[in-house]
C-alpha cells in the first residue's frame, strides 16, 4: 500500500511540473505602441531609456499573468539610406511574474528591475546630431522562462515603413503673445500651433511677482490666474474668457499651453514654451516698457537698411543717411534712459495722437513686421 501511494504521489508531482512547463511555454508577448506617437516623446525615450522621467510610449503585454519570466529588450536603428540595423540599447530584466507593464515602469517599478543592459552612446550621439528621430527603428521584446528558453517575442518598427511619427516638426508653440510684450487687460489673445493627435488643450497662467523667479517657478506657484482650463481643440482664445481672477495693470503674466494625447495607459502630454508678457498700466508710462520695444524696432530698421541698402538716387541716399543718423541718435538716448514715452508725442500722418496703449500695440506689430514701415519723421521740440 505504501509503494502505491508513493507511486501515485510521483505521478501527481510529474503532472504538476508538466503543467508548469506548459504554462510557461504559453506566455505570449505583445507590444502596444501609443499612436499617434509624437517624435519628441520617442526622442526623449531614445536618449533617456528606462530611468525615471522616461516618457510612456508603449505597453508590453504578457499573457497569462503570474508566470515567472525574464524579458529582454533590443532597440535597433537603421541609418537613412542604409539596409542594415545597429543596436542602440539592450536590456535584460531580473525574473518577475508576467503581467502587463509600460516602458516607464522598467527599472522604476520594484517588481520589474533591470539585471543587465548595454547602451551605445556613439549611436545615440549620432541620433542627437540629426535633431529628431531619423531613419528606421526596430524594437524587439523577447520573453524567456527561468531556464533561458525563448517563449515568445514581438517586434515593432518605428519610422516611415512602420509606426510613423506625428508631424516631423512636432512641437507645441505659443505664437502670441510675444515674450515681453504689453497688452490691454481686456485684449490678450493667446494663439498656439496646431498639433495632430491632440484631443484637448489646457491653459495654465500665473503672475510673476519677482524677477528672480524663473518663468517655470512663477507658473507653478499657487493661486494661478488661469487654473488648467480646458479649451478643447481651439488654437486661439481670449485670456479674459479663462480668468479665475481679474488682471491688474502692471502685472507680468507667465503662460503655458499643454496638449493632451490619449493612449491606452492614460495620456501623453506635450508642453509648450512658457512665455511672459505684461499688462499695460496706463497710469505708469515712465519706465522702460515702451523704450524696450522701440529699441528692438529701431535696431531692426538700422540693420536692415545697412545690410540691404535700397537702390535710390544720390539725393534720396543723402536723406536716408540723415534718417539713419537721427535714428541712431534716438536709439542711443533710449538705451541710456535719456528719454521715455513721457518725453514723446506720437502723431499720425493725419495729425492724430496715439495713446500709450495704442502706441504699444503699434510697436508690437511693427517689431514683428518691420517691413510695414514706409516712413518715419522726427521733430525735436
CSV table of C-alpha atoms in Angstrom, one decimal:
chain,number,residue,atom,x,y,z
A,1,UNK,CA,0.0,0.0,0.0
A,2,UNK,CA,2.9,2.3,0.8
A,3,UNK,CA,4.5,1.8,-2.5
A,4,UNK,CA,1.3,2.5,-4.4
A,5,UNK,CA,0.8,5.8,-2.5
A,6,UNK,CA,4.4,6.9,-3.4
A,7,UNK,CA,3.8,5.9,-7.0
A,8,UNK,CA,0.6,8.0,-7.1
A,9,UNK,CA,2.4,10.9,-5.5
A,10,UNK,CA,5.2,10.7,-8.0
A,11,UNK,CA,2.8,10.7,-10.9
A,12,UNK,CA,1.0,13.8,-9.5
A,13,UNK,CA,4.3,15.5,-8.9
A,14,UNK,CA,5.4,14.9,-12.5
A,15,UNK,CA,2.0,16.1,-13.8
A,16,UNK,CA,2.2,19.2,-11.7
A,17,UNK,CA,5.7,20.1,-13.2
A,18,UNK,CA,4.5,19.3,-16.7
A,19,UNK,CA,1.6,21.8,-16.2
A,20,UNK,CA,4.1,24.5,-15.0
A,21,UNK,CA,6.3,24.0,-18.1
A,22,UNK,CA,3.2,24.0,-20.3
A,23,UNK,CA,2.0,27.3,-18.8
A,24,UNK,CA,5.4,28.9,-19.3
A,25,UNK,CA,5.5,27.9,-22.9
A,26,UNK,CA,2.2,29.5,-23.4
A,27,UNK,CA,3.3,33.0,-22.3
A,28,UNK,CA,2.8,35.4,-25.2
A,29,UNK,CA,4.3,38.9,-25.7
A,30,UNK,CA,2.7,41.9,-27.5
A,31,UNK,CA,3.9,45.5,-27.8
A,32,UNK,CA,1.2,48.1,-27.9
A,33,UNK,CA,2.5,51.5,-29.1
A,34,UNK,CA,0.5,54.6,-28.3
A,35,UNK,CA,-0.4,56.1,-31.6
A,36,UNK,CA,-0.1,58.8,-32.8
A,37,UNK,CA,3.5,58.8,-31.4
A,38,UNK,CA,4.9,62.3,-31.1
A,39,UNK,CA,8.5,62.3,-32.2
A,40,UNK,CA,9.6,64.4,-29.1
A,41,UNK,CA,8.4,61.6,-26.9
A,42,UNK,CA,10.3,59.0,-28.8
A,43,UNK,CA,13.4,61.2,-28.9
A,44,UNK,CA,13.2,61.5,-25.1
A,45,UNK,CA,12.9,57.8,-24.7
A,46,UNK,CA,15.8,57.2,-27.1
A,47,UNK,CA,18.2,59.4,-25.0
A,48,UNK,CA,16.7,58.5,-21.6
A,49,UNK,CA,15.6,54.9,-21.6
A,50,UNK,CA,14.5,53.0,-18.5
A,51,UNK,CA,15.2,55.7,-15.9
A,52,UNK,CA,12.9,58.0,-14.0
A,53,UNK,CA,11.2,60.6,-16.3
A,54,UNK,CA,11.2,58.4,-19.4
A,55,UNK,CA,8.1,59.2,-21.5
A,56,UNK,CA,5.4,56.5,-21.7
A,57,UNK,CA,5.3,55.4,-25.3
A,58,UNK,CA,4.4,51.7,-25.3
A,59,UNK,CA,3.0,48.9,-23.3
A,60,UNK,CA,4.3,45.3,-23.1
A,61,UNK,CA,1.5,42.8,-22.6
A,62,UNK,CA,2.4,39.3,-21.2
A,63,UNK,CA,-0.3,36.7,-21.1
A,64,UNK,CA,-1.1,34.7,-19.0
A,65,UNK,CA,-0.2,36.6,-15.9
A,66,UNK,CA,1.7,35.2,-12.9
A,67,UNK,CA,4.3,33.1,-14.6
A,68,UNK,CA,8.0,33.5,-13.8
A,69,UNK,CA,9.7,35.1,-16.8
A,70,UNK,CA,12.7,37.2,-17.9
A,71,UNK,CA,12.2,39.9,-20.5
A,72,UNK,CA,14.9,41.0,-23.0
A,73,UNK,CA,14.5,44.3,-25.0
A,74,UNK,CA,16.5,45.3,-28.0
A,75,UNK,CA,16.3,48.7,-29.8
A,76,UNK,CA,17.9,48.7,-33.2
A,77,UNK,CA,18.5,51.7,-35.6
A,78,UNK,CA,18.9,51.8,-39.4
A,79,UNK,CA,20.5,55.0,-40.8
A,80,UNK,CA,18.7,56.8,-43.6
A,81,UNK,CA,19.6,55.1,-46.9
A,82,UNK,CA,21.2,52.0,-45.3
A,83,UNK,CA,19.9,48.4,-45.3
A,84,UNK,CA,21.3,47.1,-42.0
A,85,UNK,CA,20.4,47.8,-38.4
A,86,UNK,CA,22.7,48.6,-35.5
A,87,UNK,CA,21.8,48.0,-31.8
A,88,UNK,CA,21.4,51.2,-29.7
A,89,UNK,CA,20.4,49.6,-26.4
A,90,UNK,CA,19.7,46.2,-25.0
A,91,UNK,CA,18.4,45.3,-21.5
A,92,UNK,CA,17.5,42.1,-19.6
A,93,UNK,CA,15.3,42.1,-16.5
A,94,UNK,CA,15.5,40.1,-13.4
A,95,UNK,CA,12.9,37.4,-13.0
A,96,UNK,CA,9.4,38.6,-12.3
A,97,UNK,CA,5.8,37.4,-12.6
A,98,UNK,CA,4.4,38.0,-16.0
A,99,UNK,CA,2.0,41.0,-16.2
A,100,UNK,CA,1.2,44.0,-18.4
A,101,UNK,CA,3.5,47.0,-17.9
A,102,UNK,CA,4.7,50.2,-19.6
A,103,UNK,CA,8.2,51.1,-20.7
A,104,UNK,CA,8.4,53.8,-18.0
A,105,UNK,CA,7.9,51.1,-15.3
A,106,UNK,CA,11.1,49.2,-16.3
A,107,UNK,CA,13.6,49.8,-13.5
A,108,UNK,CA,11.2,52.1,-11.7
A,109,UNK,CA,8.7,49.5,-10.6
A,110,UNK,CA,10.3,47.4,-7.8
A,111,UNK,CA,8.9,44.2,-9.4
A,112,UNK,CA,10.5,44.9,-12.8
A,113,UNK,CA,14.2,45.6,-12.4
A,114,UNK,CA,17.0,45.6,-15.0
A,115,UNK,CA,19.6,42.9,-14.4
A,116,UNK,CA,21.9,43.8,-17.3
A,117,UNK,CA,22.0,46.5,-20.1
A,118,UNK,CA,24.2,47.8,-22.8
A,119,UNK,CA,24.0,51.3,-24.4
A,120,UNK,CA,25.8,52.5,-27.5
A,121,UNK,CA,26.5,56.2,-26.6
A,122,UNK,CA,28.1,56.9,-30.0
A,123,UNK,CA,24.9,55.9,-31.9
A,124,UNK,CA,22.8,58.0,-29.5
A,125,UNK,CA,25.0,60.9,-30.1
A,126,UNK,CA,24.7,60.4,-33.8
A,127,UNK,CA,20.9,60.4,-33.5
A,128,UNK,CA,21.1,63.6,-31.5
A,129,UNK,CA,23.0,65.4,-34.2
A,130,UNK,CA,20.1,64.8,-36.6
A,131,UNK,CA,17.9,66.8,-34.1
A,132,UNK,CA,15.0,64.3,-34.3
A,133,UNK,CA,14.3,60.6,-34.8
A,134,UNK,CA,15.7,59.8,-38.2
A,135,UNK,CA,15.7,56.6,-40.3
A,136,UNK,CA,14.1,53.4,-39.0
A,137,UNK,CA,13.9,51.9,-35.5
A,138,UNK,CA,13.1,48.4,-34.6
A,139,UNK,CA,12.0,47.4,-31.1
A,140,UNK,CA,12.3,43.7,-30.2
A,141,UNK,CA,10.8,42.3,-26.9
A,142,UNK,CA,11.6,38.7,-26.0
A,143,UNK,CA,10.2,36.6,-23.2
A,144,UNK,CA,12.2,33.7,-21.6
A,145,UNK,CA,11.5,31.2,-18.9
A,146,UNK,CA,13.9,30.8,-16.0
A,147,UNK,CA,15.8,28.1,-17.9
A,148,UNK,CA,16.6,30.6,-20.6
A,149,UNK,CA,14.1,29.1,-23.1
A,150,UNK,CA,12.6,31.6,-25.5
A,151,UNK,CA,8.8,31.6,-25.0
A,152,UNK,CA,7.8,34.3,-27.4
A,153,UNK,CA,8.8,37.7,-29.0
A,154,UNK,CA,7.2,40.7,-30.6
A,155,UNK,CA,8.7,43.3,-32.9
A,156,UNK,CA,7.5,46.8,-33.9
A,157,UNK,CA,9.0,49.2,-36.5
A,158,UNK,CA,9.1,52.9,-35.9
A,159,UNK,CA,9.5,55.3,-38.9
A,160,UNK,CA,8.2,55.7,-42.4
A,161,UNK,CA,7.7,52.0,-43.0
A,162,UNK,CA,6.3,51.2,-39.6
A,163,UNK,CA,4.5,53.4,-37.0
A,164,UNK,CA,5.1,56.9,-38.2
A,165,UNK,CA,5.9,59.9,-36.0
A,166,UNK,CA,3.3,62.7,-35.7
A,167,UNK,CA,4.5,65.7,-37.7
A,168,UNK,CA,8.2,65.7,-38.5
A,169,UNK,CA,8.5,69.1,-36.6
A,170,UNK,CA,6.1,68.1,-33.8
A,171,UNK,CA,6.2,70.9,-31.2
A,172,UNK,CA,3.6,72.8,-29.3
A,173,UNK,CA,4.5,76.5,-29.6
A,174,UNK,CA,2.8,79.7,-28.3
A,175,UNK,CA,2.6,82.1,-31.3
A,176,UNK,CA,1.2,85.0,-29.4
A,177,UNK,CA,1.5,86.9,-27.2
A,178,UNK,CA,5.2,87.6,-27.9
A,179,UNK,CA,7.6,87.3,-25.0
A,180,UNK,CA,8.0,90.6,-23.2
A,181,UNK,CA,5.0,92.3,-25.0
A,182,UNK,CA,2.4,94.6,-23.4
A,183,UNK,CA,-1.3,94.1,-23.6
A,184,UNK,CA,-4.5,95.8,-22.5
A,185,UNK,CA,-6.3,93.7,-19.8
A,186,UNK,CA,-9.2,93.0,-22.0
A,187,UNK,CA,-7.4,92.1,-25.2
A,188,UNK,CA,-4.8,89.4,-24.6
A,189,UNK,CA,-5.2,86.9,-27.4
A,190,UNK,CA,-3.4,83.6,-26.9
A,191,UNK,CA,-2.6,81.6,-30.1
A,192,UNK,CA,-0.6,78.4,-30.4
A,193,UNK,CA,0.3,75.8,-33.0
A,194,UNK,CA,-2.0,73.0,-34.0
A,195,UNK,CA,-0.8,69.5,-33.2
A,196,UNK,CA,-2.0,66.3,-34.7
A,197,UNK,CA,-3.3,63.7,-32.3
A,198,UNK,CA,-4.1,66.2,-29.5
A,199,UNK,CA,-7.7,65.9,-28.2
A,200,UNK,CA,-7.6,68.7,-25.7
A,201,UNK,CA,-5.5,71.8,-25.0
A,202,UNK,CA,-5.2,73.0,-21.4
A,203,UNK,CA,-4.1,76.6,-20.3
A,204,UNK,CA,-2.1,77.5,-17.2
A,205,UNK,CA,-1.2,81.1,-16.3
A,206,UNK,CA,0.1,82.8,-13.3
A,207,UNK,CA,1.6,86.1,-12.1
A,208,UNK,CA,5.3,86.6,-11.8
A,209,UNK,CA,5.9,88.9,-8.9
A,210,UNK,CA,9.7,88.6,-8.6
A,211,UNK,CA,12.3,89.0,-11.3
A,212,UNK,CA,14.5,86.5,-9.5
A,213,UNK,CA,11.8,83.8,-10.1
A,214,UNK,CA,12.3,81.7,-13.2
A,215,UNK,CA,9.3,81.6,-15.6
A,216,UNK,CA,8.7,77.9,-14.6
A,217,UNK,CA,8.8,78.8,-10.8
A,218,UNK,CA,6.3,81.6,-11.3
A,219,UNK,CA,4.0,79.4,-13.4
A,220,UNK,CA,3.8,76.6,-10.8
A,221,UNK,CA,3.1,78.8,-7.8
A,222,UNK,CA,-0.2,78.5,-6.0
A,223,UNK,CA,-3.3,80.5,-6.9
A,224,UNK,CA,-2.9,80.7,-10.7
A,225,UNK,CA,-4.9,83.3,-12.6
A,226,UNK,CA,-5.9,80.5,-15.1
A,227,UNK,CA,-6.0,77.2,-13.4
A,228,UNK,CA,-5.6,74.4,-16.0
A,229,UNK,CA,-8.6,75.4,-18.1
A,230,UNK,CA,-9.6,73.1,-20.9
A,231,UNK,CA,-10.3,74.7,-24.3
A,232,UNK,CA,-10.9,71.6,-26.4
A,233,UNK,CA,-9.3,71.8,-29.9
A,234,UNK,CA,-9.2,75.6,-30.1
A,235,UNK,CA,-5.9,77.1,-31.0
A,236,UNK,CA,-6.8,80.7,-30.1
A,237,UNK,CA,-8.6,82.2,-27.2
A,238,UNK,CA,-9.0,85.4,-25.4
A,239,UNK,CA,-7.3,85.2,-21.9
A,240,UNK,CA,-10.3,87.0,-20.3
A,241,UNK,CA,-12.6,84.1,-21.1
A,242,UNK,CA,-10.4,81.8,-18.9
A,243,UNK,CA,-9.6,84.0,-15.9
A,244,UNK,CA,-10.1,82.8,-12.3
A,245,UNK,CA,-9.4,86.4,-11.1
A,246,UNK,CA,-9.0,89.8,-12.6
A,247,UNK,CA,-5.8,91.0,-14.2
A,248,UNK,CA,-4.2,94.0,-12.6
A,249,UNK,CA,-2.4,96.8,-14.6
A,250,UNK,CA,1.4,96.4,-14.4
A,251,UNK,CA,1.3,92.7,-13.8
A,252,UNK,CA,3.8,90.3,-15.5
A,253,UNK,CA,2.0,87.1,-16.6
A,254,UNK,CA,3.5,83.7,-17.4
A,255,UNK,CA,1.6,81.3,-19.6
A,256,UNK,CA,1.9,77.7,-20.9
A,257,UNK,CA,-0.3,75.5,-23.1
A,258,UNK,CA,-0.5,71.7,-22.7
A,259,UNK,CA,-1.7,69.3,-25.4
A,260,UNK,CA,-3.3,66.0,-24.3
A,261,UNK,CA,-2.8,62.9,-26.4
A,262,UNK,CA,-4.7,59.9,-25.1
A,263,UNK,CA,-3.3,56.4,-25.0
A,264,UNK,CA,-4.4,53.0,-23.6
A,265,UNK,CA,-2.4,53.7,-20.4
A,266,UNK,CA,-3.7,57.2,-19.8
A,267,UNK,CA,-2.3,60.1,-21.7
A,268,UNK,CA,0.8,61.7,-23.2
A,269,UNK,CA,1.3,65.5,-22.5
A,270,UNK,CA,3.0,68.0,-24.9
A,271,UNK,CA,4.2,71.1,-23.2
A,272,UNK,CA,4.6,74.5,-25.0
A,273,UNK,CA,7.2,77.0,-24.3
A,274,UNK,CA,6.5,79.3,-21.4
A,275,UNK,CA,6.0,83.0,-22.4
A,276,UNK,CA,5.9,86.1,-20.3
A,277,UNK,CA,4.0,89.3,-21.1
A,278,UNK,CA,2.9,92.4,-19.3
A,279,UNK,CA,-0.5,94.0,-18.6
A,280,UNK,CA,-0.5,97.7,-19.6
A,281,UNK,CA,-0.6,100.2,-16.9
A,282,UNK,CA,-2.0,103.5,-18.4
A,283,UNK,CA,-1.1,105.4,-15.3
A,284,UNK,CA,2.6,104.4,-15.3
A,285,UNK,CA,4.5,105.2,-18.5
A,286,UNK,CA,7.8,106.4,-17.1
A,287,UNK,CA,9.6,103.1,-17.1
A,288,UNK,CA,11.4,101.3,-19.9
A,289,UNK,CA,8.4,99.3,-21.1
A,290,UNK,CA,7.9,101.2,-24.3
A,291,UNK,CA,11.6,102.0,-24.7
A,292,UNK,CA,12.5,98.3,-24.9
A,293,UNK,CA,10.0,97.8,-27.8
A,294,UNK,CA,11.3,100.9,-29.6
A,295,UNK,CA,14.9,99.8,-29.2
A,296,UNK,CA,14.2,96.4,-30.8
A,297,UNK,CA,12.3,98.1,-33.7
A,298,UNK,CA,14.9,100.7,-34.4
A,299,UNK,CA,17.8,98.2,-34.3
A,300,UNK,CA,16.0,96.1,-36.9
A,301,UNK,CA,15.4,99.1,-39.1
A,302,UNK,CA,19.0,100.2,-38.9
A,303,UNK,CA,20.4,96.7,-39.5
A,304,UNK,CA,18.1,96.1,-42.5
A,305,UNK,CA,18.9,99.5,-44.1
A,306,UNK,CA,22.7,99.0,-43.7
A,307,UNK,CA,22.7,95.3,-44.7
A,308,UNK,CA,20.3,95.6,-47.6
A,309,UNK,CA,20.6,99.2,-48.8
A,310,UNK,CA,17.8,100.3,-51.2
A,311,UNK,CA,18.6,101.4,-54.8
A,312,UNK,CA,18.0,105.2,-54.6
A,313,UNK,CA,19.3,108.3,-56.2
A,314,UNK,CA,22.1,110.3,-54.6
A,315,UNK,CA,19.7,112.9,-53.2
A,316,UNK,CA,17.5,110.2,-51.7
A,317,UNK,CA,20.6,108.5,-50.3
A,318,UNK,CA,21.5,111.7,-48.5
A,319,UNK,CA,18.1,111.9,-46.9
A,320,UNK,CA,18.4,108.2,-46.0
A,321,UNK,CA,21.8,108.7,-44.4
A,322,UNK,CA,20.4,111.6,-42.3
A,323,UNK,CA,17.4,109.5,-41.3
A,324,UNK,CA,19.7,106.7,-40.1
A,325,UNK,CA,21.9,109.2,-38.1
A,326,UNK,CA,18.8,110.6,-36.4
A,327,UNK,CA,17.5,107.1,-35.7
A,328,UNK,CA,20.9,106.0,-34.2
A,329,UNK,CA,20.9,109.2,-32.0
A,330,UNK,CA,17.4,108.4,-30.8
A,331,UNK,CA,18.4,104.8,-30.2
A,332,UNK,CA,21.4,105.9,-28.1
A,333,UNK,CA,19.1,108.1,-25.9
A,334,UNK,CA,16.6,105.3,-25.5
A,335,UNK,CA,19.4,102.9,-24.4
A,336,UNK,CA,20.8,105.4,-21.9
A,337,UNK,CA,17.4,106.2,-20.5
A,338,UNK,CA,17.7,109.9,-21.5
A,339,UNK,CA,14.2,109.8,-23.0
A,340,UNK,CA,11.0,107.9,-22.3
A,341,UNK,CA,7.5,107.8,-23.7
A,342,UNK,CA,6.6,110.7,-21.4
A,343,UNK,CA,9.1,112.9,-23.3
A,344,UNK,CA,7.5,112.0,-26.7
A,345,UNK,CA,4.3,112.9,-28.6
A,346,UNK,CA,3.5,110.3,-31.2
A,347,UNK,CA,1.3,111.6,-34.1
A,348,UNK,CA,0.0,110.0,-37.2
A,349,UNK,CA,0.2,111.5,-40.7
A,350,UNK,CA,-3.3,112.8,-40.4
A,351,UNK,CA,-2.4,114.6,-37.2
A,352,UNK,CA,-4.0,112.2,-34.6
A,353,UNK,CA,-2.1,111.5,-31.4
A,354,UNK,CA,-1.5,107.9,-30.3
A,355,UNK,CA,-2.3,107.0,-26.6
A,356,UNK,CA,0.1,104.8,-24.7
A,357,UNK,CA,-1.8,101.5,-25.3
A,358,UNK,CA,-2.3,102.4,-29.0
A,359,UNK,CA,1.4,103.1,-29.4
A,360,UNK,CA,2.3,99.8,-27.6
A,361,UNK,CA,0.1,97.8,-29.9
A,362,UNK,CA,1.5,99.5,-32.9
A,363,UNK,CA,5.1,98.9,-31.8
A,364,UNK,CA,4.4,95.2,-31.2
A,365,UNK,CA,3.1,94.8,-34.7
A,366,UNK,CA,6.0,96.7,-36.2
A,367,UNK,CA,8.6,94.8,-34.2
A,368,UNK,CA,7.1,91.6,-35.7
A,369,UNK,CA,6.6,93.0,-39.2
A,370,UNK,CA,9.1,95.9,-39.7
A,371,UNK,CA,8.5,95.8,-43.5
A,372,UNK,CA,5.2,97.6,-42.8
A,373,UNK,CA,7.1,100.8,-42.1
A,374,UNK,CA,7.1,103.1,-45.1
A,375,UNK,CA,8.3,106.4,-43.4
A,376,UNK,CA,9.2,107.8,-40.0
A,377,UNK,CA,9.8,111.6,-39.4
A,378,UNK,CA,11.2,113.1,-36.2
A,379,UNK,CA,10.7,116.6,-35.0
A,380,UNK,CA,12.7,117.6,-31.9
A,381,UNK,CA,10.8,120.2,-29.8
